[in-house]
Coordinates of C-alpha atoms and ligand atoms in Angstrom, one line a residue:
M10 CA 19.2 16.5 17.1
D11 CA 15.9 17.1 18.8
T12 CA 16.4 18.5 22.3
Q13 CA 13.6 16.3 23.6
M14 CA 15.6 13.3 22.3
Q15 CA 18.8 14.5 24.0
T16 CA 17.3 14.8 27.4
S17 CA 15.9 11.3 27.5
V18 CA 19.0 9.1 27.8
G19 CA 18.5 6.4 30.5
G20 CA 21.1 4.9 32.8
T21 CA 21.4 1.6 30.9
G22 CA 22.8 3.2 27.7
A23 CA 19.3 2.9 26.2
R24 CA 17.5 6.1 25.2
R25 CA 14.3 6.3 27.2
I26 CA 11.5 8.0 25.2
D27 CA 7.7 7.7 25.0
V28 CA 6.9 6.4 21.5
I29 CA 9.0 4.6 19.0
V30 CA 7.7 5.0 15.4
V31 CA 9.1 2.7 12.8
G32 CA 8.8 4.2 9.3
A33 CA 8.7 7.7 7.7
G34 CA 6.0 7.0 5.2
F35 CA 2.7 8.8 5.4
A36 CA 1.5 6.7 8.4
G37 CA 4.8 7.2 10.3
L38 CA 5.0 10.9 9.6
Y39 CA 1.5 11.5 10.9
A40 CA 2.1 9.3 13.9
T41 CA 5.2 11.2 14.8
Y42 CA 3.4 14.5 14.5
K43 CA 0.4 13.4 16.4
F44 CA 2.2 11.9 19.4
R45 CA 4.6 14.8 19.5
E46 CA 1.6 17.1 19.7
M47 CA 0.3 15.1 22.6
G48 CA 3.5 16.0 24.4
K49 CA 5.2 12.7 23.9
V50 CA 8.9 12.2 23.2
V51 CA 9.0 10.4 19.9
V52 CA 11.8 8.9 18.0
G53 CA 11.2 7.7 14.4
V54 CA 13.4 5.1 12.8
E55 CA 13.5 4.9 9.0
A56 CA 15.6 2.7 6.7
G57 CA 15.6 5.2 3.9
G58 CA 17.7 8.3 3.7
D59 CA 14.7 10.6 4.0
V60 CA 10.9 10.8 4.4
G61 CA 8.4 9.4 1.9
G62 CA 8.3 5.6 2.5
V63 CA 7.4 3.7 -0.6
W64 CA 7.6 7.0 -2.6
Y65 CA 11.1 7.5 -1.4
W66 CA 12.2 4.2 -2.9
N67 CA 9.9 3.8 -5.9
R68 CA 11.5 6.2 -8.4
Y69 CA 11.1 4.1 -11.5
P70 CA 10.1 5.7 -14.8
G71 CA 6.4 6.4 -14.8
A72 CA 5.8 5.9 -11.1
R73 CA 2.5 7.5 -10.2
C74 CA -0.3 7.1 -7.7
D75 CA -3.5 5.7 -9.1
L76 CA -5.6 7.4 -6.4
M77 CA -6.6 10.9 -7.1
S78 CA -4.2 13.5 -5.6
V79 CA -7.0 15.1 -3.5
D80 CA -7.7 11.7 -2.0
Y81 CA -4.1 10.6 -1.6
S82 CA -3.2 13.4 0.8
Y83 CA -3.5 14.3 4.4
G84 CA -6.8 15.7 5.8
F85 CA -5.6 16.5 9.3
S86 CA -4.3 20.0 8.5
P87 CA -6.4 22.6 6.8
E88 CA -3.2 24.7 6.6
I89 CA -1.3 22.0 4.6
E90 CA -4.4 21.6 2.4
Q91 CA -4.4 25.3 1.5
E92 CA -0.7 25.7 1.1
W93 CA -0.1 22.7 -1.1
T94 CA -1.3 22.7 -4.6
W95 CA -1.6 19.5 -6.6
S96 CA -0.8 19.8 -10.3
E97 CA -2.4 16.7 -11.7
Q98 CA -5.5 14.6 -11.1
F99 CA -3.1 11.6 -10.4
A100 CA 0.2 12.8 -9.1
A101 CA 3.5 11.4 -10.2
Q102 CA 6.1 10.1 -7.8
P103 CA 8.3 13.2 -7.7
E104 CA 5.3 15.4 -6.8
I105 CA 4.1 12.9 -4.1
L106 CA 7.7 12.8 -2.6
A107 CA 7.8 16.6 -2.8
Y108 CA 4.5 16.6 -0.8
A109 CA 5.9 14.3 1.9
N110 CA 9.0 16.6 2.1
F111 CA 6.7 19.7 2.3
V112 CA 4.8 18.1 5.2
A113 CA 8.0 17.1 6.9
D114 CA 9.5 20.6 6.6
K115 CA 6.3 22.3 7.6
L116 CA 5.9 20.2 10.7
D117 CA 9.6 20.0 11.4
L118 CA 9.4 16.2 11.5
R119 CA 12.9 15.2 10.5
R120 CA 14.3 16.2 13.9
N121 CA 12.5 13.2 15.4
Y122 CA 13.9 10.7 12.9
L123 CA 16.9 8.5 12.7
F124 CA 17.3 8.0 8.9
N125 CA 19.4 5.2 7.2
T126 CA 18.6 3.2 10.3
R127 CA 16.7 -0.1 10.7
V128 CA 15.2 -1.6 13.8
T129 CA 16.7 -5.1 14.1
R130 CA 14.7 -6.3 17.1
A131 CA 11.9 -5.0 19.3
T132 CA 11.2 -6.8 22.6
W133 CA 8.5 -6.2 25.1
D134 CA 9.7 -6.0 28.7
D135 CA 6.6 -7.0 30.8
E136 CA 8.2 -6.0 34.1
A137 CA 9.1 -2.5 33.0
K138 CA 6.1 -2.2 30.6
L139 CA 8.4 -1.0 27.8
W140 CA 9.3 -1.8 24.3
R141 CA 13.1 -2.1 23.8
A142 CA 14.1 -1.6 20.1
T143 CA 17.6 -2.2 18.9
T144 CA 18.8 -0.5 15.7
D145 CA 21.4 -1.5 13.2
G146 CA 23.3 1.6 14.3
G147 CA 23.7 -0.1 17.7
E148 CA 21.3 2.2 19.5
V149 CA 18.7 1.0 22.0
L150 CA 15.4 2.8 22.3
E151 CA 13.1 2.2 25.2
A152 CA 9.5 3.4 25.1
P153 CA 6.1 2.3 26.5
F154 CA 4.6 2.5 23.1
C155 CA 5.8 1.3 19.7
V156 CA 4.1 2.1 16.4
M157 CA 4.9 -0.1 13.5
A158 CA 4.3 2.2 10.5
T159 CA 6.2 -0.2 8.2
G160 CA 3.8 -0.1 5.3
P161 CA 2.0 -2.9 3.5
L162 CA 4.3 -2.7 0.4
S163 CA 7.9 -2.1 1.6
V164 CA 9.7 -5.4 1.2
P165 CA 10.6 -6.0 -2.5
K166 CA 10.5 -9.4 -3.9
D167 CA 12.8 -10.7 -6.6
P168 CA 11.4 -13.3 -9.0
D169 CA 12.1 -16.9 -8.2
I170 CA 14.3 -17.5 -11.3
A171 CA 17.7 -19.1 -11.4
G172 CA 20.7 -17.1 -12.5
I173 CA 19.9 -13.6 -11.4
E174 CA 23.4 -13.1 -10.0
R175 CA 24.9 -14.1 -13.4
F176 CA 23.4 -11.3 -15.4
E177 CA 26.1 -9.0 -16.7
G178 CA 23.9 -6.2 -17.9
Q179 CA 22.3 -3.6 -15.7
L180 CA 19.9 -5.1 -13.2
L181 CA 17.3 -2.7 -11.8
R182 CA 14.6 -3.2 -9.2
A183 CA 11.6 -1.0 -9.5
Q184 CA 11.2 -0.7 -5.7
K185 CA 14.8 0.3 -5.1
W186 CA 15.3 2.4 -8.2
P187 CA 18.7 4.3 -8.4
H188 CA 18.6 8.0 -7.6
E189 CA 20.7 8.8 -10.8
P190 CA 19.0 8.9 -14.2
V191 CA 19.1 5.7 -16.3
D192 CA 19.7 6.0 -20.0
F193 CA 17.5 3.7 -22.0
K194 CA 18.2 5.1 -25.4
G195 CA 19.1 2.5 -28.0
K196 CA 19.2 -0.2 -25.2
R197 CA 17.6 -3.6 -25.2
V198 CA 15.5 -3.5 -22.1
G199 CA 13.6 -6.4 -20.5
V200 CA 10.8 -6.1 -17.9
I201 CA 9.6 -8.9 -15.7
G202 CA 6.3 -8.1 -14.0
T203 CA 3.0 -6.7 -15.3
G204 CA 1.3 -5.6 -12.1
S205 CA 0.7 -1.9 -11.4
T206 CA 4.4 -1.2 -11.3
G207 CA 5.3 -3.1 -14.5
V208 CA 2.4 -1.4 -16.4
Q209 CA 3.7 2.0 -15.5
I210 CA 7.2 1.2 -16.5
I211 CA 6.3 -0.5 -19.8
Q212 CA 4.0 2.3 -21.0
T213 CA 6.8 4.8 -20.2
L214 CA 9.8 2.9 -21.6
G215 CA 8.0 1.9 -24.8
S216 CA 9.1 5.3 -26.3
Q217 CA 12.5 5.5 -24.6
A218 CA 14.1 2.1 -25.0
G219 CA 15.7 0.8 -28.2
E220 CA 13.8 -2.5 -27.9
L221 CA 11.5 -3.3 -25.0
F222 CA 10.8 -6.9 -24.1
V223 CA 7.9 -7.6 -21.7
F224 CA 8.1 -11.0 -20.0
Q225 CA 4.5 -11.4 -19.0
R226 CA 3.3 -14.3 -16.9
T227 CA -0.2 -13.0 -15.8
P228 CA -1.7 -10.1 -17.7
S229 CA -3.4 -7.5 -15.5
F230 CA -6.7 -5.8 -16.3
T231 CA -5.8 -2.2 -16.8
L232 CA -8.2 0.7 -17.3
P233 CA -7.6 4.1 -18.7
M234 CA -6.4 6.6 -16.1
R235 CA -7.3 9.7 -18.1
N236 CA -5.0 11.8 -16.1
H237 CA -5.0 15.6 -16.6
V238 CA -3.6 18.8 -15.3
L239 CA -5.7 20.4 -12.6
E240 CA -6.9 23.9 -13.8
P241 CA -6.5 26.8 -11.3
D242 CA -10.3 27.2 -11.0
Y243 CA -10.7 23.6 -10.1
V244 CA -7.9 23.7 -7.6
A245 CA -9.5 26.8 -6.0
E246 CA -12.8 25.1 -5.7
M247 CA -11.2 22.0 -4.3
K248 CA -9.5 24.1 -1.6
R249 CA -12.8 25.7 -0.7
H250 CA -14.4 22.3 -0.2
Y251 CA -11.7 20.2 1.4
R252 CA -13.7 19.8 4.7
A253 CA -16.7 18.4 2.9
M254 CA -14.5 16.2 0.8
R255 CA -12.7 14.8 3.9
E256 CA -16.1 14.1 5.5
A257 CA -17.2 12.3 2.4
M258 CA -14.0 10.2 2.4
R259 CA -14.5 9.2 6.0
N260 CA -17.9 7.9 5.0
N261 CA -16.8 6.1 1.8
P262 CA -15.9 2.4 1.5
T263 CA -12.7 3.2 -0.4
G264 CA -11.7 6.1 1.9
G265 CA -11.7 8.3 -1.2
T266 CA -14.1 10.8 -2.8
R267 CA -15.3 8.7 -5.6
P268 CA -19.0 8.1 -4.9
A269 CA -20.0 4.6 -4.0
T270 CA -23.1 3.0 -5.4
T271 CA -25.6 0.4 -4.1
R272 CA -26.7 -0.4 -7.7
P273 CA -26.3 -4.1 -8.6
F274 CA -25.1 -4.8 -12.2
F275 CA -28.2 -6.7 -13.3
S276 CA -30.5 -4.0 -12.0
L277 CA -30.1 -2.2 -15.3
P278 CA -31.2 -3.6 -18.7
P279 CA -28.3 -4.7 -21.1
T280 CA -28.2 -1.5 -23.2
Q281 CA -27.9 0.7 -20.1
R282 CA -25.3 -1.5 -18.5
R283 CA -23.3 -1.2 -21.7
Q284 CA -23.7 2.6 -21.6
V285 CA -22.5 2.7 -18.0
M286 CA -19.5 0.7 -18.9
E287 CA -18.7 2.8 -21.9
Q288 CA -19.0 5.9 -19.8
A289 CA -16.8 4.4 -17.1
W290 CA -14.2 3.6 -19.8
I291 CA -14.4 7.2 -21.0
N292 CA -14.3 8.8 -17.5
G293 CA -11.3 6.6 -16.6
G294 CA -9.9 6.0 -13.1
H295 CA -11.6 3.5 -10.9
T296 CA -15.0 4.6 -12.1
F297 CA -16.1 1.0 -12.8
L298 CA -15.9 0.1 -9.2
G299 CA -18.2 3.0 -8.3
S300 CA -20.6 2.1 -11.1
F301 CA -21.9 -1.2 -9.8
A302 CA -22.0 -2.5 -6.2
D303 CA -21.6 -6.2 -6.8
L304 CA -18.6 -6.6 -9.1
L305 CA -16.6 -8.3 -6.4
S306 CA -19.4 -10.6 -5.2
N307 CA -21.4 -11.5 -8.4
Q308 CA -19.3 -13.7 -10.7
E309 CA -21.7 -13.2 -13.6
A310 CA -21.6 -9.4 -13.3
N311 CA -17.9 -9.6 -13.0
D312 CA -17.6 -11.7 -16.2
Q313 CA -19.5 -9.2 -18.2
V314 CA -17.3 -6.3 -17.1
A315 CA -14.2 -8.5 -17.8
D316 CA -15.5 -9.3 -21.3
F317 CA -16.1 -5.6 -21.9
V318 CA -12.5 -4.8 -21.0
R319 CA -11.2 -7.7 -23.1
E320 CA -13.1 -6.4 -26.0
K321 CA -11.5 -3.0 -25.6
I322 CA -8.0 -4.6 -25.5
G323 CA -8.9 -6.4 -28.8
Q324 CA -9.9 -3.1 -30.3
I325 CA -6.7 -1.2 -29.3
V326 CA -4.0 -3.8 -29.9
T327 CA -3.5 -4.3 -33.6
D328 CA -1.6 -7.6 -33.6
P329 CA -4.3 -10.3 -32.9
K330 CA -1.8 -12.7 -31.2
T331 CA -0.5 -10.0 -28.9
A332 CA -4.0 -8.8 -28.2
E333 CA -5.0 -12.3 -27.2
A334 CA -2.0 -12.7 -24.9
L335 CA -2.7 -9.4 -23.2
K336 CA -6.3 -10.3 -22.4
P337 CA -6.5 -11.5 -18.8
K338 CA -8.3 -14.8 -18.3
G339 CA -8.9 -17.2 -15.5
Y340 CA -9.5 -14.8 -12.7
P341 CA -12.1 -12.2 -12.0
I342 CA -11.5 -8.6 -12.9
F343 CA -10.7 -6.5 -9.8
A344 CA -9.6 -9.6 -7.9
R345 CA -6.1 -8.7 -8.9
R346 CA -5.5 -5.0 -8.1
P347 CA -6.8 -3.2 -11.2
C348 CA -4.2 -0.9 -12.8
L349 CA -4.8 2.5 -14.3
D350 CA -2.8 3.2 -17.4
T351 CA -2.0 5.8 -20.0
E352 CA -1.8 4.1 -23.4
Y353 CA -0.5 0.8 -22.0
Y354 CA -2.2 -1.3 -24.6
E355 CA -1.2 1.2 -27.3
T356 CA 2.4 0.7 -26.4
Y357 CA 2.3 -2.9 -27.8
N358 CA 1.5 -1.4 -31.3
R359 CA 5.0 0.1 -31.3
P360 CA 7.4 -1.9 -33.5
N361 CA 10.1 -1.8 -30.8
V362 CA 7.9 -3.3 -28.1
H363 CA 7.7 -7.1 -27.9
L364 CA 5.4 -9.2 -25.6
V365 CA 7.0 -12.5 -24.5
D366 CA 4.2 -14.6 -23.1
V367 CA 6.0 -16.6 -20.4
A368 CA 2.9 -18.4 -19.4
A369 CA 3.1 -20.1 -22.8
D370 CA 6.9 -20.0 -23.1
P371 CA 8.2 -20.2 -19.5
I372 CA 11.4 -18.5 -18.4
V373 CA 14.1 -21.1 -17.8
E374 CA 16.8 -18.9 -16.4
I375 CA 18.5 -15.6 -16.4
T376 CA 21.8 -15.8 -18.3
P377 CA 24.8 -13.5 -18.3
K378 CA 23.4 -12.0 -21.5
G379 CA 19.7 -11.9 -20.9
I380 CA 16.7 -14.2 -20.3
R381 CA 16.4 -17.7 -21.6
T382 CA 12.8 -19.0 -22.1
E383 CA 12.1 -22.5 -23.4
A384 CA 12.0 -21.1 -27.0
G385 CA 15.4 -19.4 -26.8
E386 CA 17.5 -16.5 -25.4
T387 CA 16.7 -12.8 -25.5
E388 CA 19.7 -10.7 -25.1
L389 CA 19.3 -7.6 -22.9
D390 CA 21.4 -4.6 -21.8
I391 CA 19.1 -3.7 -19.0
L392 CA 16.8 -6.0 -17.0
I393 CA 14.1 -4.6 -14.7
F394 CA 12.3 -6.5 -12.0
A395 CA 8.8 -5.2 -11.3
T396 CA 8.0 -8.3 -9.4
G397 CA 6.2 -6.9 -6.4
Y398 CA 6.5 -7.3 -2.6
D399 CA 6.4 -9.6 0.3
A400 CA 3.3 -7.5 1.1
L401 CA 1.2 -6.8 4.2
T402 CA 3.3 -8.9 6.6
G403 CA 6.8 -8.8 5.1
A404 CA 8.1 -5.7 6.8
L405 CA 6.8 -6.7 10.2
L406 CA 8.3 -10.2 9.9
A407 CA 11.6 -9.0 8.6
F408 CA 13.0 -8.4 12.1
D409 CA 12.3 -10.0 15.5
V410 CA 9.3 -8.6 17.3
V411 CA 9.1 -10.3 20.7
G412 CA 5.9 -9.9 22.7
R413 CA 4.8 -11.1 26.2
N414 CA 6.3 -14.3 27.5
G415 CA 8.9 -14.3 24.7
R416 CA 6.5 -15.1 22.0
T417 CA 7.6 -13.8 18.6
L418 CA 5.4 -12.3 16.0
K419 CA 6.7 -15.0 13.6
E420 CA 5.2 -17.6 15.9
K421 CA 2.0 -15.7 16.4
W422 CA 1.6 -15.3 12.6
A423 CA 2.9 -18.7 11.6
S424 CA -0.5 -19.4 9.9
G425 CA -1.1 -15.9 8.7
P426 CA -1.5 -12.5 10.3
R427 CA -3.9 -12.1 13.2
S428 CA -4.7 -8.9 15.0
Y429 CA -7.6 -6.8 16.5
L430 CA -8.9 -4.3 14.0
G431 CA -5.6 -4.6 12.1
I432 CA -4.1 -2.3 14.7
M433 CA -3.4 -4.2 18.0
L434 CA -2.2 -7.7 18.7
E435 CA -3.0 -10.0 21.6
G436 CA 0.2 -10.9 23.4
F437 CA 2.0 -7.7 22.1
P438 CA 1.0 -5.0 24.6
N439 CA 1.3 -1.3 23.5
L440 CA 2.3 -2.3 20.0
F441 CA 0.3 -0.7 17.2
A442 CA 0.2 -1.2 13.5
P443 CA -1.6 1.5 11.5
N444 CA -2.5 0.1 8.1
G445 CA -2.0 -3.3 9.5
P446 CA -2.7 -6.5 7.5
N447 CA -6.2 -7.2 9.0
G448 CA -7.6 -3.8 8.5
P449 CA -8.8 -2.5 5.1
A450 CA -5.1 -2.1 4.3
A451 CA -4.5 -2.1 0.5
L452 CA -8.2 -2.2 -0.3
A453 CA -8.8 1.4 0.5
N454 CA -6.9 4.7 0.6
L455 CA -3.9 4.1 2.7
I456 CA -3.5 7.7 3.8
T457 CA -7.1 7.9 5.0
I458 CA -6.7 4.7 6.9
A459 CA -3.4 5.8 8.4
E460 CA -4.8 9.0 9.7
H461 CA -7.8 7.2 11.1
D462 CA -5.7 4.5 12.8
V463 CA -3.2 6.9 14.3
D464 CA -6.0 9.1 15.7
W465 CA -7.6 5.9 17.2
I466 CA -4.3 4.9 18.8
A467 CA -3.7 8.4 20.1
E468 CA -7.2 8.5 21.7
L469 CA -6.4 5.2 23.4
I470 CA -3.1 6.4 24.7
A471 CA -4.7 9.6 26.0
Y472 CA -7.3 7.5 27.8
M473 CA -4.5 5.4 29.3
D474 CA -2.6 8.5 30.4
G475 CA -5.7 9.9 31.9
N476 CA -6.4 6.7 33.9
G477 CA -2.9 5.7 35.0
L478 CA -2.9 2.6 32.7
R479 CA 0.5 1.4 31.6
S480 CA -0.3 -1.3 29.1
V481 CA -3.0 -2.4 26.8
E482 CA -3.7 -5.3 24.4
P483 CA -6.8 -6.9 23.0
S484 CA -8.2 -9.9 24.6
A485 CA -7.8 -13.2 22.7
R486 CA -11.6 -13.3 22.5
V487 CA -12.0 -10.0 20.6
E488 CA -9.1 -10.7 18.4
D489 CA -10.6 -14.1 17.4
A490 CA -14.0 -12.4 16.8
W491 CA -12.4 -9.8 14.6
M492 CA -10.5 -12.5 12.6
D493 CA -13.8 -14.5 12.3
L494 CA -15.5 -11.4 10.8
V495 CA -12.6 -10.8 8.4
A496 CA -12.8 -14.4 7.3
M497 CA -16.5 -14.4 7.0
L498 CA -16.5 -11.3 4.7
A499 CA -13.6 -12.7 2.7
E500 CA -15.5 -15.9 2.0
K501 CA -18.0 -13.9 0.0
S502 CA -15.4 -12.1 -2.1
L503 CA -14.2 -12.9 -5.6
I504 CA -10.8 -11.6 -4.6
R505 CA -9.9 -15.1 -3.2
K506 CA -10.1 -16.4 -6.8
A507 CA -6.9 -14.7 -8.0
N508 CA -3.3 -15.6 -7.1
T509 CA -2.0 -12.2 -6.0
W510 CA -0.1 -10.5 -3.2
W511 CA -3.6 -9.7 -1.7
V512 CA -3.8 -13.4 -0.7
G513 CA -0.1 -14.0 -0.2
A514 CA 0.2 -16.1 -3.3
N515 CA 3.2 -14.4 -4.7
V516 CA 5.6 -15.5 -2.0
K517 CA 6.6 -19.2 -1.8
G518 CA 5.7 -20.8 1.6
K519 CA 3.6 -17.8 2.8
P520 CA 0.3 -18.6 4.4
Q521 CA -2.4 -18.1 1.9
G522 CA -5.7 -16.3 2.4
L523 CA -7.4 -13.0 2.3
T524 CA -6.7 -11.5 5.7
M525 CA -7.7 -7.9 4.9
F526 CA -11.0 -6.5 6.1
I527 CA -13.0 -6.2 2.9
G528 CA -16.1 -4.5 4.4
G529 CA -14.8 -1.1 3.3
F530 CA -13.3 1.8 5.2
Q531 CA -16.5 3.3 6.4
K532 CA -17.6 0.1 8.1
Y533 CA -14.1 -0.4 9.4
R534 CA -14.3 3.0 11.1
E535 CA -17.6 2.1 12.7
H536 CA -16.1 -1.1 14.1
C537 CA -13.2 0.9 15.5
A538 CA -15.5 3.5 17.0
A539 CA -17.5 0.7 18.7
A540 CA -14.3 -0.9 19.9
A541 CA -13.3 2.4 21.5
R542 CA -16.7 2.8 23.2
D543 CA -16.5 -0.7 24.7
R544 CA -12.8 -0.5 25.6
A545 CA -13.3 -2.0 29.1
E546 CA -14.8 -5.2 27.6
N547 CA -12.5 -5.6 24.6
L548 CA -9.1 -4.6 25.9
V549 CA -6.9 -5.8 28.7
F550 CA -5.3 -3.0 30.6
D551 CA -2.6 -3.3 33.2
R552 CA -3.0 -0.7 35.9
A553 CA 0.1 1.2 36.9
R554 CA 1.8 -0.5 39.8
E555 CA 1.7 2.6 41.9
S556 CA -2.0 3.0 41.6
A557 CA -2.6 -0.7 42.1
A558 CA -0.5 -0.6 45.3
A559 CA -2.3 2.6 46.6
Ligands
N01_8 O1 3.6 -6.0 -7.9 P1 2.5 -7.2 -8.2 P2 3.5 -4.5 -8.3 N1 8.2 -14.7 -13.7 O2 2.7 -8.2 -7.2 C1 5.3 -10.9 -11.9 C2 0.9 -0.9 -5.5 N2 1.3 0.0 -6.6 O3 4.8 -3.9 -7.7 O4 1.0 -12.5 -11.3 C3 7.3 -13.8 -14.4 O5 1.2 -6.7 -8.4 C4 3.9 -11.3 -11.4 O6 3.3 -12.3 -12.2 P3 2.3 -13.3 -11.6 C5 -0.5 -1.6 -5.9 O7 -1.2 -1.8 -4.7 C6 0.5 1.0 -6.9 O8 3.3 -4.3 -9.7 O9 2.9 -13.8 -10.3 N3 6.6 -12.9 -13.7 C7 3.2 -9.9 -11.6 O10 2.9 -9.6 -12.9 C8 0.0 -2.9 -6.5 O11 -1.0 -3.9 -6.5 C9 0.8 1.8 -7.9 O12 2.1 -14.3 -12.6 C10 6.8 -12.8 -12.4 C11 4.3 -8.9 -11.1 O13 5.5 -9.7 -11.2 C12 1.2 -3.2 -5.6 O14 1.8 -2.0 -5.4 C13 2.0 1.6 -8.6 C14 7.6 -13.6 -11.7 C15 4.2 -8.5 -9.7 O15 3.0 -7.7 -9.6 C16 2.1 -4.2 -6.1 O16 2.3 -3.9 -7.5 C17 2.8 0.5 -8.3 C18 8.3 -14.6 -12.4 N4 9.1 -15.5 -11.8 C19 2.4 -0.3 -7.3 N5 7.6 -13.3 -10.4 C20 -0.1 2.9 -8.2 O17 -0.6 3.6 -7.4 C21 6.7 -12.3 -10.3 N6 6.2 -11.9 -11.5 C22 -0.3 3.0 -9.6

């Protein structure tokens, strides 16, 4: 155990430290490192058995990040950049988890963490100006600052289908995949869910399972990933240019290196538009989004790109009925998170892969032997849920967070999440949420945002330390103004037109609406910089009692 941690036991049985960090994903690891470097005593609390966050849990077949490896990695340490070598353009889960472990080893971060431990309650003590966090291990941590690095996608959601507990075969959840290998050979395997997770599982298991049944309710638009091995020359060049790439990422709406464009779709004549789309299809990745600037604001432009992709699906999938069922309809392309695939549509040309269109033939129940739809029962040996998450707010609302005057976060967020910059909450002093639900969250590179948010928080804490300030929270006025801006931008976006986790539609009873800042990472950074400049106006500080009394 960390010596810093041992020396900080208080008289109440609580351990008195400086910063509680909840989560050992990429945001939590960086926060722990950053605050420790500032000389703070930090304790991290992580439910998993080790570091990695979502990449620790998501070990399902085919799990891979659809952001480029160079983008989806830390930029704060040139040493780590030089010592770590990515093997593929889009890294698979084992490599990303190995990277998280490499960083944790290199920076000796595990000594700060309590693993296999959950925070069950966190309460603000306004007298003592402390957060008091209780863990399921019975430990109480007290710290002036609490950083909720709980991740936007960390609370798995089972489908709302009757009979789950009756299934007698092997039930697997993508987001809590077993650490032991699963044998699919000769098995009848069912998958529910065709979002990013389901697509990766399906394209991988098509060649492994005896028979694969895909229970699809809403087809996703998926684009070719065109993944490839990174050649040594390319890696060497990348390593020489990391600084310039990080700078480009900071100035990019997605927080990645893919160049953005200001070109509207209809600024090109039809033949050129077609050429650009063909090229985007050939290049793969999220090239489409970087090809035209207005795909999420101009319905007509969006329709044309959607038609183009539907046409491609029709060309790839040989059975016309299956092809038709796989074509997404009724919502704009990119309004549901676009997936990147490797021969996903081709998988449906295999004789052992069967698409069950449960929009047309709804699931009635899960039975002991498999799944019963209105048309009949499909017997299964293995059933996989790739049914997503109670995203953005789920992890923060999974335990009691109690702010000033006993107000809980559940009360504050009863009508949906509210915060200032996605990072701070009125009524919850000294509580910070990097990658919070009102920042760019899942609409940009989560590692870039995490680093930015943690740096922003660290700068604020350093300012407080330097000025004898003990607590900080946004004023109600600036929080309202931020939420008005978020709502105003959301109003213009086609994202609202799809029922997805982005708008809370996948969880029954959850407040609906697009609460993420859709102005892009670069603009977000500018807002945060302005907020820091005008701290005195935007934030409410409580002067240390000693200095107030002096
Ligand atoms: O979850 P999802 P996910 N009957 O919510 C279906 C990130 N990620 O885990 O839309 C039948 O997108 C549901 O159908 P519908 C990424 O940000 C990234 O796939 O509700 N189906 C939907 O098809 C992503 O967006 C990577 O009609 C039911 C699916 O389950 C986010 O994680 C990889 C159902 C859920 O899709 C979440 O993706 C993986 C029911 N009762 C994840 N209930 C990469 O980087 C739910 N569904 C590549």
